Amino acid sequence: MSSESFAAALQAQYARRAGPIGLTVEELDFEHFPAKNGYPGIPVKAWIRFPNCAELVDGEVFAWTAKAAEVTWKDGPVTYRTWVWSSAVTRREEMMNRNLGERTRGKNSN
């Protein structure tokens, strides 16, 4: 790994430790765009903003509005949750062909 790429990776790692940057209450505007909830979560890939960088994560959406989604994801042992614009979120393709029972079977089988 070159020193430049190592420095970039290190900067991204430290930026993530600062915590994700989510949408504000004013941006979410729940009065005009009420949140809806669903379980089990919808598997997604989402762009999460951190100071000085963004990262594409594998996560789940349990709540959403007409213009935003609340993404939950794990980074090592830590679970994060933050609201992002809906355009930053796409469904994970490997889950698109599975039905609800197939998606939840592993979580409920023990």
XYZ file of C-alpha atoms in Angstrom:
110
model
C 0.000 0.000 0.000
C 1.443 3.364 -0.983
C 1.849 6.049 1.650
C -0.830 8.159 -0.075
C -3.429 5.386 -0.053
C -2.497 4.477 3.527
C -2.967 8.104 4.565
C -6.333 8.269 2.786
C -7.496 5.040 4.472
C -6.331 6.302 7.859
C -8.121 9.636 7.345
C -11.341 7.813 6.426
C -11.023 5.577 9.507
C -10.612 8.555 11.853
C -13.413 10.462 10.147
C -15.787 7.525 10.709
C -14.921 7.505 14.407
C -16.333 11.025 14.592
C -19.764 9.536 13.876
C -22.108 9.712 10.894
C -23.692 12.945 9.735
C -27.449 12.455 9.525
C -30.318 14.664 8.427
C -31.617 17.339 10.767
C -35.141 17.436 12.196
C -35.824 20.423 9.926
C -34.728 18.467 6.855
C -36.832 15.456 7.844
C -39.957 17.618 8.405
C -41.984 14.832 10.059
C -45.033 17.112 10.246
C -45.381 17.031 6.458
C -43.598 13.725 5.798
C -44.593 11.271 8.572
C -42.351 8.277 9.211
C -43.499 4.738 8.428
C -42.070 1.660 10.102
C -41.560 -1.878 8.898
C -40.235 -5.134 10.279
C -38.201 -7.038 9.308
C -35.782 -4.430 8.020
C -35.237 -3.965 4.300
C -31.639 -4.911 3.344
C -29.983 -1.935 1.637
C -26.735 -0.384 0.524
C -26.537 3.241 1.666
C -24.133 6.125 1.358
C -23.385 7.403 4.851
C -21.665 10.768 5.296
C -18.869 11.293 7.808
C -16.696 14.372 8.283
C -14.485 14.590 5.152
C -15.686 11.314 3.586
C -18.622 9.071 2.694
C -18.873 5.294 2.921
C -21.140 2.796 1.171
C -22.435 0.430 3.872
C -24.614 -2.676 3.994
C -27.491 -1.920 6.316
C -31.195 -2.250 6.942
C -34.057 0.236 6.834
C -36.762 -0.062 9.488
C -38.195 3.475 9.108
C -38.686 5.829 6.168
C -40.541 8.882 4.906
C -41.398 9.998 1.375
C -37.924 11.537 1.059
C -35.619 9.909 3.618
C -34.707 6.562 5.205
C -33.300 5.653 8.602
C -30.409 3.269 7.954
C -29.101 0.874 10.621
C -25.702 -0.774 10.087
C -22.845 -2.332 12.015
C -19.208 -1.259 12.000
C -17.423 -3.968 13.953
C -19.185 -4.357 17.307
C -20.921 -0.963 17.092
C -24.413 -0.514 15.626
C -25.211 2.869 14.091
C -28.485 4.413 12.998
C -28.914 7.609 11.001
C -31.338 9.285 8.608
C -30.190 9.870 5.007
C -31.893 11.100 1.838
C -33.733 8.293 0.032
C -31.560 8.851 -3.055
C -28.573 7.623 -1.002
C -30.229 4.208 -0.467
C -30.725 1.203 -2.780
C -32.014 -2.265 -1.992
C -29.372 -4.978 -1.852
C -29.699 -7.148 -4.944
C -29.005 -10.455 -3.217
C -32.149 -9.954 -1.134
C -34.399 -8.822 -3.979
C -35.217 -12.385 -5.078
C -36.038 -13.701 -1.592
C -39.447 -13.598 0.021
C -40.175 -12.478 3.584
C -39.970 -16.007 5.008
C -36.590 -16.630 3.401
C -35.243 -13.275 4.659
C -36.341 -13.880 8.261
C -35.799 -17.643 8.607
C -32.198 -17.327 9.858
C -33.086 -14.734 12.496
C -35.944 -16.731 14.017
C -34.730 -20.310 13.672
C -32.777 -20.607 16.956
